[in-house]
Short mmCIF file of C-alpha atoms in Angstrom, two decimals:
data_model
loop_
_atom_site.label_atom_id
_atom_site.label_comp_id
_atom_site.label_asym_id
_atom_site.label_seq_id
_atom_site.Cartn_x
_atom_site.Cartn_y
_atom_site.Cartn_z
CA UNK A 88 260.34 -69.96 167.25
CA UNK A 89 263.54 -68.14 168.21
CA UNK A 90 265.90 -71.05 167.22
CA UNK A 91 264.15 -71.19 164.07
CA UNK A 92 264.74 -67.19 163.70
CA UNK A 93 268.03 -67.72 164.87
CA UNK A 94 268.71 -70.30 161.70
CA UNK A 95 267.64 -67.98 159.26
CA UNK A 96 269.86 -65.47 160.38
CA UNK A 97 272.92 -67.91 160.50
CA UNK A 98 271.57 -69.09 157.01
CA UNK A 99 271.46 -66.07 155.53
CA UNK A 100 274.96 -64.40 157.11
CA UNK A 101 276.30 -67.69 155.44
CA UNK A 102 275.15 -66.98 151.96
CA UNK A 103 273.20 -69.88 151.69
CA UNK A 104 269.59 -67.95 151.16
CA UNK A 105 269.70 -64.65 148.81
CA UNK A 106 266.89 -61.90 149.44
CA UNK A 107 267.14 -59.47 146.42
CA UNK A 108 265.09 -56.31 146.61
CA UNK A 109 263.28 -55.78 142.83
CA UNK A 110 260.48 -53.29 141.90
CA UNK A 111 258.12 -54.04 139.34
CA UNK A 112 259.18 -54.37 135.52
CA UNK A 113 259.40 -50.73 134.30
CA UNK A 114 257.49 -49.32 131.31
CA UNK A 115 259.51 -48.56 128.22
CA UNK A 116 258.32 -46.25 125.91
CA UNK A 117 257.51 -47.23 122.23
CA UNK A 118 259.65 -45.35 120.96
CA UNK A 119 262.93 -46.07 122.89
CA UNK A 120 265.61 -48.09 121.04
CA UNK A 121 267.61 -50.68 122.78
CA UNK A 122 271.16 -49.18 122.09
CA UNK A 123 272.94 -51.96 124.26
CA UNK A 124 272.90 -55.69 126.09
CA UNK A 125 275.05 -57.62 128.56
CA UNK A 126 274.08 -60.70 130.60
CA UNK A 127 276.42 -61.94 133.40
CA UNK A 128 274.61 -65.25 135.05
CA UNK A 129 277.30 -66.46 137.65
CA UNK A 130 277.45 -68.54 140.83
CA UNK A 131 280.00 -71.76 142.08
CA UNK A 132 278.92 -74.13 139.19
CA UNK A 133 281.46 -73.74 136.68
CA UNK A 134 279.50 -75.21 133.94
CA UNK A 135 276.88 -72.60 134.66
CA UNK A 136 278.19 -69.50 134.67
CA UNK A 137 278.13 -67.76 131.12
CA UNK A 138 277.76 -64.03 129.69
CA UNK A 139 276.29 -62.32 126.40
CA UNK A 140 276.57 -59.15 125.07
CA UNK A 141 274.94 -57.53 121.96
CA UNK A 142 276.74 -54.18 120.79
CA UNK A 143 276.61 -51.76 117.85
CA UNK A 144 280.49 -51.57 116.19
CA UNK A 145 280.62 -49.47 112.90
CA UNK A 146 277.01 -49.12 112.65
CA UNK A 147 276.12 -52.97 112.24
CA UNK A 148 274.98 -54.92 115.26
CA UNK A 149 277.15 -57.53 117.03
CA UNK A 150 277.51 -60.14 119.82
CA UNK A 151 280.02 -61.72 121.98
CA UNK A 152 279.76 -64.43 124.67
CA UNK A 153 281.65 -66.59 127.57
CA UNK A 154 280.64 -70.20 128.38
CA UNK A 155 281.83 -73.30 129.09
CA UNK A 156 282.05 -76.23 126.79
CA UNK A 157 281.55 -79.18 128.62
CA UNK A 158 283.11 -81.39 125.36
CA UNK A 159 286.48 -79.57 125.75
CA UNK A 160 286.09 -78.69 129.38
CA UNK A 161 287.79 -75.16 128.58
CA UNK A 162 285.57 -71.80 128.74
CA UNK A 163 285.17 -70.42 125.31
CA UNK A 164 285.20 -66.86 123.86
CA UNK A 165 283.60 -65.15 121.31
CA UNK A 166 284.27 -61.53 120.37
CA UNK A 167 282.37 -59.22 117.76
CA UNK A 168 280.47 -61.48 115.75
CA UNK A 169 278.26 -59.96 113.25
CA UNK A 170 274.68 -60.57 113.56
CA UNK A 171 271.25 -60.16 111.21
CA UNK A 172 269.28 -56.79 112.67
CA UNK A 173 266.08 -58.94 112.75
CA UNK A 174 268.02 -61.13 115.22
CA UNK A 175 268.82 -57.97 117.88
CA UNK A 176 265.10 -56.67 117.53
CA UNK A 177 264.00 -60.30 118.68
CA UNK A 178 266.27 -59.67 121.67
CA UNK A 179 264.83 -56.05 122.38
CA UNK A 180 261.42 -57.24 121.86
CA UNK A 181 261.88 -60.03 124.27
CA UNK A 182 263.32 -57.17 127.36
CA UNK A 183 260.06 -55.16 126.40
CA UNK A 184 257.40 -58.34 127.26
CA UNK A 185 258.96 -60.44 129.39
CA UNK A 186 258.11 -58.66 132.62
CA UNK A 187 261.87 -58.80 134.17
CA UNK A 188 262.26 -56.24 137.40
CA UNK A 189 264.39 -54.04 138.42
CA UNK A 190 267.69 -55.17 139.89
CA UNK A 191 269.03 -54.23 143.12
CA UNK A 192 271.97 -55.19 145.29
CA UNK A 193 271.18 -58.41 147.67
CA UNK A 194 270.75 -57.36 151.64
CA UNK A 195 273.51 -59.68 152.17
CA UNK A 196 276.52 -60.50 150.13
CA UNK A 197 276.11 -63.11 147.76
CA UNK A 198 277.89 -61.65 144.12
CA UNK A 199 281.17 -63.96 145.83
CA UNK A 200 278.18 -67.14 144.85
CA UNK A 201 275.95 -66.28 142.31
CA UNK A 202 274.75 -63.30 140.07
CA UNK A 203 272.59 -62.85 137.19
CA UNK A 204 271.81 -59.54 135.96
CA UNK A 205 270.62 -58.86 132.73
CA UNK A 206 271.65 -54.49 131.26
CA UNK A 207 269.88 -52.89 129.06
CA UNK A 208 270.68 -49.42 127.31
CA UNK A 209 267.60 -47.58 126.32
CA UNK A 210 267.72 -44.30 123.76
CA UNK A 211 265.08 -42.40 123.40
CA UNK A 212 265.20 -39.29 121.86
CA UNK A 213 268.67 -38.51 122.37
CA UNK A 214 268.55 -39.60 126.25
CA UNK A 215 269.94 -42.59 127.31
CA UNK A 216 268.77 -44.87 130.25
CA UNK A 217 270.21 -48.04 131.61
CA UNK A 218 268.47 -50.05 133.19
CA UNK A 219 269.45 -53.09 135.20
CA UNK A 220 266.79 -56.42 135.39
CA UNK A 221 267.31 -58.95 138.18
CA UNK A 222 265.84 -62.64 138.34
CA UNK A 223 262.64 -63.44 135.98
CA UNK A 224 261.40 -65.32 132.65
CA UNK A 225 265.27 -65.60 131.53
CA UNK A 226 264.94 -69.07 130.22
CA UNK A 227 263.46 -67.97 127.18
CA UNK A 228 266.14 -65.31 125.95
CA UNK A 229 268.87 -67.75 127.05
CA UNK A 230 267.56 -69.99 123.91
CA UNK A 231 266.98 -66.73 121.60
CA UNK A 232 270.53 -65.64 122.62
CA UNK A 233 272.44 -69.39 122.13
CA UNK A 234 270.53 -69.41 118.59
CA UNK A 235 271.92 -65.76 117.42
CA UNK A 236 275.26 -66.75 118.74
CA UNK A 237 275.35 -70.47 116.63
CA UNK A 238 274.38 -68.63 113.73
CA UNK A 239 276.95 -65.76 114.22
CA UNK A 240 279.64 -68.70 115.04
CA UNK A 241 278.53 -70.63 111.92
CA UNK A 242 278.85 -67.67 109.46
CA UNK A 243 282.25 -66.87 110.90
CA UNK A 244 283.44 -70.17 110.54
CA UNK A 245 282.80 -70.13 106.51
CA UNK A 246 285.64 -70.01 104.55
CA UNK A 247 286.70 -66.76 102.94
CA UNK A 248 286.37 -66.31 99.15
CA UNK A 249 289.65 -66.87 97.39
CA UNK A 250 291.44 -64.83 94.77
CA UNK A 251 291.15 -65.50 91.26
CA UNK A 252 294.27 -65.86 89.04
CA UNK A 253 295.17 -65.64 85.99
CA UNK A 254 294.93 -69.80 85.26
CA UNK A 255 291.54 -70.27 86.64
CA UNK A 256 289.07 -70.67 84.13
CA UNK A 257 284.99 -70.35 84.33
CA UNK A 258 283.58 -73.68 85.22
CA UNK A 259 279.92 -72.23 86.57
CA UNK A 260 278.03 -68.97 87.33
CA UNK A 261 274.76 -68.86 89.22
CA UNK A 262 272.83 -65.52 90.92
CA UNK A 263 269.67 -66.49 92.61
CA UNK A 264 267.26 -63.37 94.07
CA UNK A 265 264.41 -63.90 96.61
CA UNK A 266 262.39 -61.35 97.67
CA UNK A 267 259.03 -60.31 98.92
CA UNK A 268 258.22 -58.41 95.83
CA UNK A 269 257.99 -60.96 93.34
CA UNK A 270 259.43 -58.67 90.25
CA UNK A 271 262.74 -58.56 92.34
CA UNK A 272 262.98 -62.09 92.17
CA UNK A 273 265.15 -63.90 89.59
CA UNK A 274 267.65 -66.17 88.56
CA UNK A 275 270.48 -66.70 86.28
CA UNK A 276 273.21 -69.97 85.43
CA UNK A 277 275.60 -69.98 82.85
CA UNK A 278 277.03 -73.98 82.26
CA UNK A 279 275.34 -76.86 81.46
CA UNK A 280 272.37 -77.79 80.25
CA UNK A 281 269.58 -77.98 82.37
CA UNK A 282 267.05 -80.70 80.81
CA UNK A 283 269.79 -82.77 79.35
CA UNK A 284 273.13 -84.38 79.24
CA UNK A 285 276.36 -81.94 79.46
CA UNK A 286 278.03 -81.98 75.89
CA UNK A 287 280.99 -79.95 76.50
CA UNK A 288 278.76 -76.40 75.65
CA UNK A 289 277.92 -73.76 77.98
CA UNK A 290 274.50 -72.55 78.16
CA UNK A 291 272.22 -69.63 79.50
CA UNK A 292 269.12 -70.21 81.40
CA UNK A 293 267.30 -67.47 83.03
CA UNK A 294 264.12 -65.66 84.53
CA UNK A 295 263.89 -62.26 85.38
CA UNK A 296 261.82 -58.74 85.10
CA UNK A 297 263.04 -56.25 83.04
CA UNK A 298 262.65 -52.27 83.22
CA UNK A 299 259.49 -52.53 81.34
CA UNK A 300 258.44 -55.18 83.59
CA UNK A 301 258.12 -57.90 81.21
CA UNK A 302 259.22 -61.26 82.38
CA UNK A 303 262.24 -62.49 80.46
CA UNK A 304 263.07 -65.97 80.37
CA UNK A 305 265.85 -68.36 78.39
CA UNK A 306 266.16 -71.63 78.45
CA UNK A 307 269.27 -73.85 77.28
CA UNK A 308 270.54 -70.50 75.06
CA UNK A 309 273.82 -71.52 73.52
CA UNK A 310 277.02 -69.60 74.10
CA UNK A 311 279.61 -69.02 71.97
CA UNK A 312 283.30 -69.31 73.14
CA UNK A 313 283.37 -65.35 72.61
CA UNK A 314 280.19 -64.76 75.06
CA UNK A 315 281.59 -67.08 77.51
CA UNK A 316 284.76 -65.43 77.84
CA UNK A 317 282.97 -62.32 77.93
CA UNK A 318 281.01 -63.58 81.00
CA UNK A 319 284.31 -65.05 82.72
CA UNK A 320 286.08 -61.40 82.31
CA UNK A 321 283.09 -59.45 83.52
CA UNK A 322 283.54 -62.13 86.67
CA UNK A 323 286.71 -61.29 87.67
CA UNK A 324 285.83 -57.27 87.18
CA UNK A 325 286.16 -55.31 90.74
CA UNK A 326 281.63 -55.42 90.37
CA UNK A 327 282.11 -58.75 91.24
CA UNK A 328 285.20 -59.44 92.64
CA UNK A 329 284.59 -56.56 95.56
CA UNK A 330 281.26 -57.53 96.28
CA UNK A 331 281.06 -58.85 100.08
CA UNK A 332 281.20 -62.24 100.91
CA UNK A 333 277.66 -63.62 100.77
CA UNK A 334 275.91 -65.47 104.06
CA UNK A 335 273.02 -66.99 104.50
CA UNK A 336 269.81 -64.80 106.36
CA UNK A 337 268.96 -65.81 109.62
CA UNK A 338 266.80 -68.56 110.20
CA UNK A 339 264.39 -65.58 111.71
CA UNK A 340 263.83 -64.03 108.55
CA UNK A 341 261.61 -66.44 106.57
CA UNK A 342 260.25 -64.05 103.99
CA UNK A 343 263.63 -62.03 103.89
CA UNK A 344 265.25 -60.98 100.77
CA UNK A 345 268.19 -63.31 99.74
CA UNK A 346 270.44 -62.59 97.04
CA UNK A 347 273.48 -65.23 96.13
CA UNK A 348 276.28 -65.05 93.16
CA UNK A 349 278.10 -68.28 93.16
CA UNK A 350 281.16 -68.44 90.87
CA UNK A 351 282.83 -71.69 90.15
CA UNK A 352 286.47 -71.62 88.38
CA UNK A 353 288.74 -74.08 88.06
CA UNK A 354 292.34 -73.88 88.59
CA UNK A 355 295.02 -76.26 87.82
CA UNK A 356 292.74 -79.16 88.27
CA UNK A 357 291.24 -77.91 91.44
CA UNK A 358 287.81 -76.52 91.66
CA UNK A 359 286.41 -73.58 94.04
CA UNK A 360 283.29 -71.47 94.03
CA UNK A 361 283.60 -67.86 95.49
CA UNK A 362 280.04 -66.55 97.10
CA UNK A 363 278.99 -63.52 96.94
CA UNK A 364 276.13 -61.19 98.47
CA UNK A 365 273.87 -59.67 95.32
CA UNK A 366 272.04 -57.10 97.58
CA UNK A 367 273.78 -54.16 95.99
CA UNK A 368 275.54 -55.40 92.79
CA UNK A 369 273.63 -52.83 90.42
CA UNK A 370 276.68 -52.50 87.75
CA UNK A 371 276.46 -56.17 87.32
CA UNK A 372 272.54 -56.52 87.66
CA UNK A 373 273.29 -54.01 84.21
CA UNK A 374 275.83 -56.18 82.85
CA UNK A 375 274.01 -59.51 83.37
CA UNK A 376 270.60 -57.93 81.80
CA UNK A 377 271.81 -56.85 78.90
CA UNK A 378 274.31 -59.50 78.17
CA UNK A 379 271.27 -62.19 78.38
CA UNK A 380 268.72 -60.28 76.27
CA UNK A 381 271.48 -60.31 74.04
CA UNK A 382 271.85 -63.97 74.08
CA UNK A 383 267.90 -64.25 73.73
CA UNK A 384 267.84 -61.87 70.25
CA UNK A 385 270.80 -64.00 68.77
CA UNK A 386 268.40 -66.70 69.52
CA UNK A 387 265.63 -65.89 67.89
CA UNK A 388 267.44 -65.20 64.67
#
């Protein structure tokens, strides 16, 4: 019995065994807001040791992350990638039912080995708390947090919207709406024909709700060369031009609003769509409106 005592000791003086003292998972009150998130998860395996961190920069939520890529063999970096708010709430939600304890420091030495500690920032009501979680049910928000941080990656990656010139002529415009509310939804293209062969015209189909709340909808409306270059100018405007650069909602948000103006122009041969987010484009939602029940009384003359 003492030379198996004795072991233990020689074990644990070694590193080799890690006693952590935790107490139990503390209660967070409803009404607290997660404000902040780091996880450092450390120890001699290079290929497991990796860290995330979700942060609020000019009011919109963000995340960075360490890891190592095993394809390139190199440890990878990713600073202050914007992420969907619906994304950070799945995060927070996760701290609040998970049933992680309290952290604290090992009775012997071991951070030279391994460490994994998850911190949390809690506001609530002004008063900030910040709480440290040791060992638990991590494997979980290691698969919420690789998701946000592929999507983040993946929207980054996109390539910017390019500047129109002069040269570049209309080729295609599209705006497609989602929403919840159905009278929110709508849609709108300006090219070719939809239920036949292109022929060289440009065309206006569309569905949408108007003020009154009367469904408008045109199908294969012919445009004149004036109304298309009308269209093209009002493209270029700063309502369009200055919108921001439109990404897809996160996979989390199935019944999210989605809102999507794609522009297609062609330039010296070359062709390029610029996307843009709709969410707020209210001078051209105007425009657009009254430029296609335009189209649709021509029509009916």
């Amino acid at each position: 019995m003492k030379r198996k005592s004795l072991l233990i000791i020689c074990a644990l003086s070694f590193g080799i065994f890690s006693i952590t003292a935790c107490s139990p998972n503390p209660k967070i009150s409803d009404d607290a807001e997660m404000t902040a998130f780091s996880w450092s998860h450390n120890n001699m395996d290079r290929s497991d040791c990796y860290s995330f961190a979700l942060f609020i920069q000019y009011g919109e939520p963000k995340i960075s992350a360490r890891y190592f890529d095993s394809e390139t063999g190199e440890d990878v970096e990713k600073e202050a990638l914007p992420i969907e708010w619906i994304e950070w709430y799945d995060v927070e939600n996760f701290i609040r039912t998970a049933g992680l304890s309290v952290y604290k420091k090992p009775l012997f030495r071991t951070e030279d080995y391994f460490s994994n500690t998850i911190t949390v920032k809690w506001n609530r009501e002004g008063k900030e708390k910040e709480i440290t979680y040791g060992e638990g049910n991590s494997s979980g928000l290691y698969s919420i947090l690789n998701n946000i941080l592929e999507n983040a990656v993946s929207n980054a990656e996109k390539q910017n919207n390019r500047a129109v010139e002069d040269t570049a002529v209309l080729t295609e415009f599209s705006w497609n709406q989602s929403s919840s509310v159905s009278y929110q939804c709508f849609n709108f293209y300006a090219g070719n024909p939809s239920f036949r062969l292109p022929d060289g015209k440009k065309y206006l189909n569309c569905q949408f709700t108007d003020s009154e709340h009367e469904i408008i909808q045109i199908t294969d409306a012919e445009l004149t060369d004036g109304q298309w270059k009308t269209l093209e100018d009002y493209l270029r405007k700063p309502a369009v031009s200055d919108l921001p650069q439109y990404t897809a909602p996160s996979s989390y948000m199935l019944d999210g609003d989605d809102s999507c103006i794609a522009v297609k122009w062609t330039e010296n041969g070359e062709s390029f769509t610029n996307l843009y987010n709709g969410q707020n484009a209210n001078e051209f939602w105007t425009f657009i409106t009254e430029f296609a029940c335009e189209i649709k009384e021509n029509s009916a003359e």
